[in-house]
Every structure is written in C-alpha cells, then in structure tokens.
Tab-separated table of C-alpha atoms and ligand atoms in Angstrom:
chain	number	residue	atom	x	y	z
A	16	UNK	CA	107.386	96.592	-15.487
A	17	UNK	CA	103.842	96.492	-15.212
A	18	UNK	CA	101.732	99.442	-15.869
A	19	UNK	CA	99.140	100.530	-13.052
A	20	UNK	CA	95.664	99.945	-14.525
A	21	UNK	CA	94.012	102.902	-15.709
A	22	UNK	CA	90.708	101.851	-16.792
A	23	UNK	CA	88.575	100.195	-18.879
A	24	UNK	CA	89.509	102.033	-22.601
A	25	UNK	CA	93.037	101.376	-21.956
A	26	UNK	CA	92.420	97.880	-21.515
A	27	UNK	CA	89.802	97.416	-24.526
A	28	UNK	CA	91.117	100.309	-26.567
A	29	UNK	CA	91.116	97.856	-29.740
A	30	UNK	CA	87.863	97.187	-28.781
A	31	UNK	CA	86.296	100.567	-28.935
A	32	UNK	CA	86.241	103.833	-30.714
A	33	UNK	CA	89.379	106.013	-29.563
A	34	UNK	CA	92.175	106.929	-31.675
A	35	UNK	CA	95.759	107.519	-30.091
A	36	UNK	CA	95.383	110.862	-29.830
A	37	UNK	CA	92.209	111.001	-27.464
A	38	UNK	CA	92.072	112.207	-24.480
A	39	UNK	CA	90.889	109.735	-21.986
A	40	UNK	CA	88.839	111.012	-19.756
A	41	UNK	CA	89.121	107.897	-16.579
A	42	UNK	CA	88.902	106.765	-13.129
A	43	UNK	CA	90.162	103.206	-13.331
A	44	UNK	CA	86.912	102.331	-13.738
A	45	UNK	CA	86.091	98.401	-14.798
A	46	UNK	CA	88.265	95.605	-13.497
A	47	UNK	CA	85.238	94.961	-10.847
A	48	UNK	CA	84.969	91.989	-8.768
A	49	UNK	CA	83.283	88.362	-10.065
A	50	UNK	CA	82.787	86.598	-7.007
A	51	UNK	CA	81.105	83.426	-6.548
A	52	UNK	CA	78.619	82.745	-4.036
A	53	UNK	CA	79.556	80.113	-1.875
A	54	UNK	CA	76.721	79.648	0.938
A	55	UNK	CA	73.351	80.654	-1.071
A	56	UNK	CA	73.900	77.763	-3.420
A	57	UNK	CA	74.023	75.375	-0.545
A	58	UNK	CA	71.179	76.844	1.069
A	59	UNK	CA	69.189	76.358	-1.649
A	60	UNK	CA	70.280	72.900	-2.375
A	61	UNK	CA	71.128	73.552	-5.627
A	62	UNK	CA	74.398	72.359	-7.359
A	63	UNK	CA	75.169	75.773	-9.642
A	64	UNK	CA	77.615	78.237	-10.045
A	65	UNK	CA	76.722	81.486	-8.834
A	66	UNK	CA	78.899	84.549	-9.671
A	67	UNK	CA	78.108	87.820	-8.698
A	68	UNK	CA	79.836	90.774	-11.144
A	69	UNK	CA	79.973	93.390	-7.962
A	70	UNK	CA	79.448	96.691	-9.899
A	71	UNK	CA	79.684	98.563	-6.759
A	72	UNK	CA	82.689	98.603	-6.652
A	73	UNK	CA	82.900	101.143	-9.805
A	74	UNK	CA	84.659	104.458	-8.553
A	75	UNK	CA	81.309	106.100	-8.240
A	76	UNK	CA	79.548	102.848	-7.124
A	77	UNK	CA	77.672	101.936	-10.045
A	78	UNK	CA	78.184	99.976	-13.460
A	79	UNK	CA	77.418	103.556	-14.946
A	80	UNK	CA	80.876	104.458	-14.805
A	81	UNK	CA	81.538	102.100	-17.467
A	82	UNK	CA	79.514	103.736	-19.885
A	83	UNK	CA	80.900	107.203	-18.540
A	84	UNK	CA	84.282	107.196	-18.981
A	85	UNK	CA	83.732	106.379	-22.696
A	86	UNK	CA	80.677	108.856	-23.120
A	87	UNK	CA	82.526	111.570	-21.164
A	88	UNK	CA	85.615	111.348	-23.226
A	89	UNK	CA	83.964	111.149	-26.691
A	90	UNK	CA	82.088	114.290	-25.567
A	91	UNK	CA	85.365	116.043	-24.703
A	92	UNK	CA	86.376	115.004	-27.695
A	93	UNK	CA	83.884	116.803	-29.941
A	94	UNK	CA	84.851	119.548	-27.999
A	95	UNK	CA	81.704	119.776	-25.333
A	96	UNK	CA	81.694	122.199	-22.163
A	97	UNK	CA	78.870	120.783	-20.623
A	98	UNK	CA	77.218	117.691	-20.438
A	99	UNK	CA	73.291	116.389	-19.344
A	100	UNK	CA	71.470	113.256	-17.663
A	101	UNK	CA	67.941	112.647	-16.428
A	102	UNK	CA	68.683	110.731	-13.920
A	103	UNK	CA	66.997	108.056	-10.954
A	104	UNK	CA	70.300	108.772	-9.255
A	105	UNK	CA	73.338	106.560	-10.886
A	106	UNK	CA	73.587	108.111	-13.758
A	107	UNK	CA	73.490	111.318	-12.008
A	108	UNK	CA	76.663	110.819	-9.614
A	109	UNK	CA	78.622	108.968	-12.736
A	110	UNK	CA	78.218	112.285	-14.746
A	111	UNK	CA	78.873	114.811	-12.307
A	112	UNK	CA	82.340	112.746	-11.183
A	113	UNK	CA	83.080	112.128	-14.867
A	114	UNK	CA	82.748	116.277	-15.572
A	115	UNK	CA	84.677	117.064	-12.614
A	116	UNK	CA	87.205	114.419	-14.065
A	117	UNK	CA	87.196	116.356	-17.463
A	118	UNK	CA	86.761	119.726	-16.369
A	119	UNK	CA	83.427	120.557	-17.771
A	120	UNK	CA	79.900	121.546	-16.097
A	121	UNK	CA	77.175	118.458	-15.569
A	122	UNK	CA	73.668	119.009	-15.388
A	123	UNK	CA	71.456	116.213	-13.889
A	124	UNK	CA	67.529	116.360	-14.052
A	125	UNK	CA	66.412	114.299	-11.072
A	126	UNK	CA	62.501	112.815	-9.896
A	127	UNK	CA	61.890	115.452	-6.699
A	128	UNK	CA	62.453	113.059	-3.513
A	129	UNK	CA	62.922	109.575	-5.527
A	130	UNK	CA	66.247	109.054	-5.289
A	131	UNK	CA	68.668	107.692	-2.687
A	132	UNK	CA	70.732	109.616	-0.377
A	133	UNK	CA	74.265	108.304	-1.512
A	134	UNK	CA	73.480	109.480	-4.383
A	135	UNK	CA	72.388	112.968	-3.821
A	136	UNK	CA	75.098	113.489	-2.037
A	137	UNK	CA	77.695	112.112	-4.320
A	138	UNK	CA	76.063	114.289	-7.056
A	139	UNK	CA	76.413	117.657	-4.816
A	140	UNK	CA	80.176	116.748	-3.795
A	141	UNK	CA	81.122	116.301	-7.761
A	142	UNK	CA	79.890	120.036	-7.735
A	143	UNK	CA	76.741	119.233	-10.313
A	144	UNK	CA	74.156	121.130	-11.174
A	145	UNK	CA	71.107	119.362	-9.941
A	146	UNK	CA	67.484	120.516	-11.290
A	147	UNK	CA	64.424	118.250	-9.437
A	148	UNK	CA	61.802	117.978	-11.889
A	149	UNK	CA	58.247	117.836	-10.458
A	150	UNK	CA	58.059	114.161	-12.072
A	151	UNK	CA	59.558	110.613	-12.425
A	152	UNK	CA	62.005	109.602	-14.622
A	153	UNK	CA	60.671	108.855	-17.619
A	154	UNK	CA	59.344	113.129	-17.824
A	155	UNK	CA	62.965	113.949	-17.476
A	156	UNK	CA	63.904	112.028	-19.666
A	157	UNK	CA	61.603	113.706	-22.292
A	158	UNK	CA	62.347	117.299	-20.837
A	159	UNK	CA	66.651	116.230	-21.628
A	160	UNK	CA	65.968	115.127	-25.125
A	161	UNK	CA	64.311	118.355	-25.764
A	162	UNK	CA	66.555	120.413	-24.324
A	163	UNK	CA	69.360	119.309	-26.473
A	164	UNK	CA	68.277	120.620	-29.125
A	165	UNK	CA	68.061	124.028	-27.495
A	166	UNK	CA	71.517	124.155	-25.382
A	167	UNK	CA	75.046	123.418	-26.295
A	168	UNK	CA	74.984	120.105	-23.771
A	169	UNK	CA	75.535	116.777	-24.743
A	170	UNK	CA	73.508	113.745	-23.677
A	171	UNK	CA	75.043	111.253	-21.617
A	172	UNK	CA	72.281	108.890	-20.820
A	173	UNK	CA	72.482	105.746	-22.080
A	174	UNK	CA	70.544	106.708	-25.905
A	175	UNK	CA	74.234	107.945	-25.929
A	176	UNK	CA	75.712	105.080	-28.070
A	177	UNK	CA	78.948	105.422	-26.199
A	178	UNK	CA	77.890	104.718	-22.875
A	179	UNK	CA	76.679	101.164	-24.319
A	180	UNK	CA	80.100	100.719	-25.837
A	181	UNK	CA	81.932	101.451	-22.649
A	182	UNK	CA	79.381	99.150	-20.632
A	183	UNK	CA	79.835	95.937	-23.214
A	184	UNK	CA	83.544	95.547	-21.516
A	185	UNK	CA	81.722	94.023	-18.557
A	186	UNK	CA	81.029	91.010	-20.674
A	187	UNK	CA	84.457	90.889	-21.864
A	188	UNK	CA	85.944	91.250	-18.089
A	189	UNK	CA	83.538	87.880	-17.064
A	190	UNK	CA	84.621	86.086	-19.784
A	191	UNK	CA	88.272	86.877	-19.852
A	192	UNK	CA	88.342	86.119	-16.254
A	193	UNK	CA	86.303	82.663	-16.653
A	194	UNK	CA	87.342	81.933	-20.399
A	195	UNK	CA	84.203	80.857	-21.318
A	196	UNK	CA	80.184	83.153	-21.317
A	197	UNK	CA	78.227	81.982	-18.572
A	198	UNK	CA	74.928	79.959	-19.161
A	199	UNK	CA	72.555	82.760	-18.107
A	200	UNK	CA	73.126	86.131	-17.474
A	201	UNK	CA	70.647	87.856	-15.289
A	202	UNK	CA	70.123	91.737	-14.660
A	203	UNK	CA	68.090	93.970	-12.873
A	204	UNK	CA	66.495	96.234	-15.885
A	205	UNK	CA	65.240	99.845	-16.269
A	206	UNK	CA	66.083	101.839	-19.238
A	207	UNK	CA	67.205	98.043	-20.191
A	208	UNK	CA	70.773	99.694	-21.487
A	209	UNK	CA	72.910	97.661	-19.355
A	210	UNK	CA	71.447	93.946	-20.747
A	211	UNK	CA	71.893	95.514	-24.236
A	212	UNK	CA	75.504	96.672	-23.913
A	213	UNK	CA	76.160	92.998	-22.660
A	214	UNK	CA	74.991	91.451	-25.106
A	215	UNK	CA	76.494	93.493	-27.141
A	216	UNK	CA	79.713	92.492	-25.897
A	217	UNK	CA	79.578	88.556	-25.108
A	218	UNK	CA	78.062	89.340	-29.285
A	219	UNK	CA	81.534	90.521	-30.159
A	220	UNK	CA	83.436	87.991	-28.596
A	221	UNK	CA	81.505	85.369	-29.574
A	222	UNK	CA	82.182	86.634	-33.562
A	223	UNK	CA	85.586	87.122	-32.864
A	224	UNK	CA	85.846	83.473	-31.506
A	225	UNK	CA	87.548	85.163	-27.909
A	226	UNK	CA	85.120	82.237	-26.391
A	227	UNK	CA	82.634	79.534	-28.364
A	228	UNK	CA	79.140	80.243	-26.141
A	229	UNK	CA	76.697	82.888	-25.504
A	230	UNK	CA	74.477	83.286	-22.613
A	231	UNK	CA	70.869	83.278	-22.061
A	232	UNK	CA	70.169	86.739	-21.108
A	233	UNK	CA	67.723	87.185	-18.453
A	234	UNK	CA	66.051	90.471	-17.320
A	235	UNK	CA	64.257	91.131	-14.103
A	236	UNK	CA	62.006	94.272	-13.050
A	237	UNK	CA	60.752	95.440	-10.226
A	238	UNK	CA	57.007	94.193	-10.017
A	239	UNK	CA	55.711	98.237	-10.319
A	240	UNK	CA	57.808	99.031	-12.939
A	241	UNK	CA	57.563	96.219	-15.810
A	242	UNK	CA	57.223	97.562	-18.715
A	243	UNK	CA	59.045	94.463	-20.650
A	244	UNK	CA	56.646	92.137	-18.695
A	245	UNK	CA	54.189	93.958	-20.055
A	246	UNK	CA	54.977	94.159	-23.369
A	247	UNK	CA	54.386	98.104	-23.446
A	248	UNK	CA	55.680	101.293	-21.326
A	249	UNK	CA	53.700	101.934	-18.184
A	250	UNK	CA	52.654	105.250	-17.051
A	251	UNK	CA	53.375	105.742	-13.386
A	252	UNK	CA	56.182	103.228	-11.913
A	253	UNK	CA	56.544	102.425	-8.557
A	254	UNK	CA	59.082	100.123	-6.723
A	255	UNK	CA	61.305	100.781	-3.793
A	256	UNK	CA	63.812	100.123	-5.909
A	257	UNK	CA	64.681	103.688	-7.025
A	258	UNK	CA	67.446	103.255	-9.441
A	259	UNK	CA	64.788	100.686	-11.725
A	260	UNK	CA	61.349	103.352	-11.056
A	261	UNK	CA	61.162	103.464	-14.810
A	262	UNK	CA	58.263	102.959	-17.120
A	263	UNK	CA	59.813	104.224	-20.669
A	264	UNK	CA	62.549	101.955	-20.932
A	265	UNK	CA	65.013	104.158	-23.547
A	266	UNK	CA	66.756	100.731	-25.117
A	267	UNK	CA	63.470	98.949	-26.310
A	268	UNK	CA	64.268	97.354	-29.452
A	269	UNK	CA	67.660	96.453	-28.147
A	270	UNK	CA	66.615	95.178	-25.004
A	271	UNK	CA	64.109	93.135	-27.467
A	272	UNK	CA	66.864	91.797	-29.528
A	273	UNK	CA	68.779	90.595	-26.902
A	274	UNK	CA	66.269	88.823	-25.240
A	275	UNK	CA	65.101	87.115	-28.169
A	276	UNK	CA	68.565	86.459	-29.827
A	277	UNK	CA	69.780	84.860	-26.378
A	278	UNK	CA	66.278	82.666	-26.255
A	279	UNK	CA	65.911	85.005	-22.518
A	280	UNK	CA	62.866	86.133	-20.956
A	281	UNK	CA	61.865	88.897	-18.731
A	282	UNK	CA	60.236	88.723	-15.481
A	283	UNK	CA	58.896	91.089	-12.418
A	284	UNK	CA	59.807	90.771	-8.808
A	285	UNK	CA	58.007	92.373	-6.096
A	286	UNK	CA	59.501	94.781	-3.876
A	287	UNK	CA	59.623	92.204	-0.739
A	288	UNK	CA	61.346	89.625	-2.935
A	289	UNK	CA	63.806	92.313	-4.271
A	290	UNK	CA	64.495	93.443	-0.389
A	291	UNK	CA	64.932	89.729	0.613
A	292	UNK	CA	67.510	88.914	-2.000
A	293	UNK	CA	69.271	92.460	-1.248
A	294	UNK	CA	69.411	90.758	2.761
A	295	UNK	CA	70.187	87.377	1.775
A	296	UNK	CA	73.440	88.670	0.090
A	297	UNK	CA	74.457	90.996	2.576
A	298	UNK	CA	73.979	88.173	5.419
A	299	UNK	CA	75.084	84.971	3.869
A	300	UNK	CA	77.676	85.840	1.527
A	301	UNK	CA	79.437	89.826	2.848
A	302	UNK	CA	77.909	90.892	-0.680
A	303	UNK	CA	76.169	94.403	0.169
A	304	UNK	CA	74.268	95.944	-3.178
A	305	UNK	CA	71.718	98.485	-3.767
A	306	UNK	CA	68.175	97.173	-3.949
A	307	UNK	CA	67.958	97.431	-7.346
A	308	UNK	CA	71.131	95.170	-8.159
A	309	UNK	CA	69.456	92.330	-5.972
A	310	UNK	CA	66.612	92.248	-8.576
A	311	UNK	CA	69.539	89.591	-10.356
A	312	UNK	CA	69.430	87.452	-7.669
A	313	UNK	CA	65.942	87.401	-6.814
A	314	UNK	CA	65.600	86.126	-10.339
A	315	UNK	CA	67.921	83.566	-10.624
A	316	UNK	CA	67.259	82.329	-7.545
A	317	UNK	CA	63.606	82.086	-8.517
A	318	UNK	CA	64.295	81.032	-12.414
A	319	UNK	CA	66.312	78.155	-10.439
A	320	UNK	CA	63.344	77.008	-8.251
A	321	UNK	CA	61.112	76.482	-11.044
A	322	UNK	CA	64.206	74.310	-12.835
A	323	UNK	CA	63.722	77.313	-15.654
A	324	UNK	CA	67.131	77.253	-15.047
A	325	UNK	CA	68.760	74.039	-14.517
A	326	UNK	CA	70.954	72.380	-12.003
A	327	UNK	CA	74.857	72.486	-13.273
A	328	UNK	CA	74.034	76.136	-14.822
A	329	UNK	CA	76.940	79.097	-14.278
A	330	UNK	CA	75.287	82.223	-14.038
A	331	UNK	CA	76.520	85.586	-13.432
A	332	UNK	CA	74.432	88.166	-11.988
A	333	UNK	CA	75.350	91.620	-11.628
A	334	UNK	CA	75.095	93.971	-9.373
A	335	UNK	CA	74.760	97.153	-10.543
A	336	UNK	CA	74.760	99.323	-7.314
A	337	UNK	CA	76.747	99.351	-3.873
A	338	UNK	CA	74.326	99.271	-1.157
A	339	UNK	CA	75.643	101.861	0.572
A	340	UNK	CA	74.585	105.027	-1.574
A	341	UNK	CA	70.690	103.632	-0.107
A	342	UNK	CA	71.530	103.465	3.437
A	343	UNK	CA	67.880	104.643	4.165
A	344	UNK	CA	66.672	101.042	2.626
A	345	UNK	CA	69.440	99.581	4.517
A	346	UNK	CA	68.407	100.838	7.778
A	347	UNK	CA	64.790	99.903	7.292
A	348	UNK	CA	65.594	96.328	6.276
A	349	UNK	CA	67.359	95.952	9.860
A	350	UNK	CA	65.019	97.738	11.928
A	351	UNK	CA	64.676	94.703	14.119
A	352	UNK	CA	68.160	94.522	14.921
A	353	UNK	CA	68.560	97.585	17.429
A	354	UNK	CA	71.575	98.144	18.861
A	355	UNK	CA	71.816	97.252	22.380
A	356	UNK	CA	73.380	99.986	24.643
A	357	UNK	CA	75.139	99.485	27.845
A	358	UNK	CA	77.499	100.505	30.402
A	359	UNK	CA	81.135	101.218	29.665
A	360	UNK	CA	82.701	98.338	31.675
A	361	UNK	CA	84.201	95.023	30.823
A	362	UNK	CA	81.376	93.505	32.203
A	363	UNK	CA	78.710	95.152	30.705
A	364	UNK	CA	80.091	94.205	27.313
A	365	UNK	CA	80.934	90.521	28.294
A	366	UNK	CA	77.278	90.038	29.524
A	367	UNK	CA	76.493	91.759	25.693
A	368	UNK	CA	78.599	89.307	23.771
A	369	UNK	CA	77.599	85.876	25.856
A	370	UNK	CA	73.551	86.964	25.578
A	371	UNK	CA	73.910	87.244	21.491
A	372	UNK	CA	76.246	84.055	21.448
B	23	AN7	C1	71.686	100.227	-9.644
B	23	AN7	O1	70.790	106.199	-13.014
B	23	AN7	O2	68.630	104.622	-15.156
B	23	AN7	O3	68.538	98.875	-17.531
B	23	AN7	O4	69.275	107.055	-14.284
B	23	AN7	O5	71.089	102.485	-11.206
B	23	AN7	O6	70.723	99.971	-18.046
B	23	AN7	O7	68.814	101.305	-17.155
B	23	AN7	C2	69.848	103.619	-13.409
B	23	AN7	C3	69.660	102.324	-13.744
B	23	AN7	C4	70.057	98.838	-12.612
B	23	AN7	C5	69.086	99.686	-14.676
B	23	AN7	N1	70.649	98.953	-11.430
B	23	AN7	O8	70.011	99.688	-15.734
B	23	AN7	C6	69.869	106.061	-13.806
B	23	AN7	C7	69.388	104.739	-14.199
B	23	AN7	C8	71.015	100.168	-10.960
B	23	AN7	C9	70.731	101.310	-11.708
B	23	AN7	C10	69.746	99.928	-13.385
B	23	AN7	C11	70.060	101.194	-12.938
B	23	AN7	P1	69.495	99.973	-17.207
C-alpha cells in the first residue's frame, strides 16, 4: 500500500537535516507540476523544450512553501513560539499558514500598499500579525534583522539557511521527473534565494551522480529593480511586479556563485515585457502565474531570440507565483475584454456566442 504524500521532507528526508524524531511541520507541499509548453514554442518557431515548474500550485501558492515547511519545522524544533518575515507578500502568506500549521504566532513586516491582494488576504485568514512599514522591502528587511536580536522570534526569510534547503528539492523534483538537469534554468529573481537553493540542489545531485549535467542558470529582474544587472544594490525599486520590488538582494554572493559556476547571466525585463509573457501563458498555453513568475519566460523567450540560447535547448522555467493572489494585475491586463451583458433569453445568448465566433 502506498502512502499518501505528505510533503517534500518526507520525500527528501535523506536529503536534508531532520532526524526521526522531528516533528514535521507540512502541507504536502512540493510535488508541483512540470508542464511543457506546447503552443509558445511553435509560435515562436523555435524547435525547444519548454517546461514550466508551476509553483503555484504550492498550498499557499508560491515556491515559498518549500522553504517553509523546512524553516518552520527546524524553528519548532529549537523550541520557537513565534516566528518573523519582511515580506513583498509570498513570504508573508507561507509563514503565517506554516505558524498556523505549527501552532505558533507569525509576524510579517510588509511595504504599506505594495503588495497584492491574494496575498493580504491569505496573510489575514492564517490569523498573522501584519505590521506595514512606511517603506519597501529592503527597510523591512533591515528593521527584521534587528529585531531579532531584541525578541524571542525567529527569522524565516530566506538568510534562514533552511528555507534554501527546503527550496533545493525543486531541482531534485525536475530532474527526478525528467532524469536528466535541463540545459538552462531560468528564474525570476529578487532576494535571488530561489536560483541559489537550485543550484544548490541540481549541485548535489550532480556530486552524487543522481544525473551527469548541470544547467546554465539564468536570472531575470524586473527592469526597476536590477540590482544583479547592475552589479550593486539599488536604492528605490520599482516594477509592477510586486513580489521582485527588491533592491538589496539578501543571497548576493550565492546568487554570484551560481551564476558564475553555471557560466549564467542575469538580465532585466521591463514591466510591459514581464505583463506580456504573464498573458502569453495564460492565453496560449491555460498556464496562469503571478507577474513576477512570468519574468522566466520573458527571458527565455528573449535569451532564445537572440540564439543566446540555442535551438534543441530544454529549459525549465519556474513559476514562482499563481496568478490569482494578483487579480488586480489580472484585471488590468484584460481591460479590453469587457464582458458583454444581455438579456436572459436563449436568443440573446445565441446572438452573444455567434458575434464572438
Ligand atoms: C512570486 O515574498 O521576496 O529571488 O518576500 O514572491 O528567492 O527572492 C518573494 C520573492 C520570485 C523572488 N517570484 O525569489 C517575498 C519575496 C515570486 C516571489 C520571487 C519572489 P527570490
């Protein structure tokens, strides 16, 4: 008999840093989605494989959950009654449905009005303590650090080594389920924790000869909030792209490594290009994310115009966010489209259906 799944440290337990007698602290995260495109790559009249890793499809709708379930329990572990998160909104939901999960308070320091509605109003239903900061991201970030030190709460951001641990199984889930790496990886990147953990785990398997190749890993920004494109942290991000507003990128060095290690590069997106990949996947392929996620596509889809990446490549991009905790974006993107109201008869509705055929 076959044992319901019940998450991601169950499945890698051997691959990360429980003992027997922890308490696991889980929603069945992991086990997400790899699907591959099918109509973009004929669109663009390109002859690659195109897999999307749908993150979104995370209990709380984001790849944080990964890192959560594994930060969450080591913090129950140690014996912690509260944990903390600045937060551009993810993060923020995964920790207050990961507390709820252990029993324990969650405190979330959020930008004032920068974040998507999903979010906010996961992060009230999981019963969290939300504190808006008069400031972006990268000041809450600061303000959480310091705090520590002052309050018995532990840090669950991703400086939290854990979370990176729990967020490498991603790369073990793609190759497990292709049996080999891909040939590029591409992410959207803000605190740049996510392509770290990744590499981190394609790393591992790689040593422990689980599969012979390593990807390129490739990192895109939002054009307002590239720091790695520009080689330093930037002082007041802006992109429409909430989850990614983020100028002091937490995972520098590692982000660095990876990047370099991999032979990858880094590259910035504007906020139109970012929306129209976000469309593209919703209308050709069924494939809604956040905007942020579709910072990956955007990307590859650009890195393949140029040839940077060659015809015959398999990629995987992931998308980090569902589109539905931004359905503010969503609505704006399909402003155009304006539902047409009519009568309640048959005919009315027939009339409807022929006109739009
Ligand atoms: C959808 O929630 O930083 O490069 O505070 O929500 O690992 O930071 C979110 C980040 C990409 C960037 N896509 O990942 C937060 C937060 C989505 C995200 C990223 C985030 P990292």
């Amino acid at each position: 008999m076959q044992k319901h799944y019940t998450g991601l440290i169950e499945r890698y337990r051997d691959r990360l840093p429980v003992s027997a007698s922890t308490r696991i602290i889980s929603l069945a995260e992991g086990a997400t989605p790899l699907i591959q495109l099918q109509n973009i790559p004929r669109m663009i009249g390109k002859d690659v494989e195109i897999y999307v890793k749908f993150e979104g499809l995370n209990p709380t709708g984001s790849f944080k959950d990964r890192g959560m379930t594994m930060a969450v329990t080591k913090a129950v572990e140690a014996g912690s009654q509260a944990i903390i998160c600045a937060s551009t909104g993810n993060t923020s939901a995964s920790a207050a449905a990961y507390a709820a999960r252990a029993g324990i308070k969650a405190f979330v320091l959020i930008p004032d009005g920068k974040i998507a509605l999903g979010k906010l109003a996961q992060t009230l239903m999981y019963n969290a303590t939300i504190i808006q900061i008069n400031g972006n991201f990268d000041q809450g970030m600061e303000l959480v650090k310091e705090v520590a030190n002052h309050a018995p709460v532990s840090i669950v951001n991703s400086i939290n080594p854990f979370r990176l641990e729990g967020q490498k199984t991603a790369a073990f889930e793609i190759v497990d389920e292709l049996g080999f790496a891909p040939d590029y990886h591409c992410l959207p990147v803000g605190n740049a924790g996510n392509i770290s953990a990744y590499w981190k785990g394609y790393n591992e398997y790689a040593t422990d000869r689980v599969c012979g190749n390593r990807p390129v890993m490739c990192g895109y920004q939002a054009a307002g909030a590239a720091p790695f494109v520009a080689g330093h942290p930037i002082e007041n991000p802006e992109t429409v792209a909430t989850a990614i507003r983020i100028g002091n990128p937490q995972s520098w060095d590692l982000a660095i490594a990876a990047q370099q290690e991999s032979g990858g590069w880094f590259d910035k997106f504007t906020d139109q290009q970012i929306l129209a990949a976000q469309k593209m996947l919703s209308q050709f392929e069924g494939i809604f994310c956040e905007p942020a996620s579709a910072a990956s596509l955007a990307g590859a889809l650009y890195d393949l115009s140029t040839g940077k990446i060659p015809e015959g490549s398999k990629i995987v991009c992931t998308l980090t966010g569902n589109g539905i905790k931004d359905p503010e974006i969503a609505m704006q993107q399909c402003a155009d489209a304006k539902p047409v109201t009519i009568e309640a008869n048959l005919d009315a509705v027939k009339r409807a259906i022929l006109d739009s055929m």
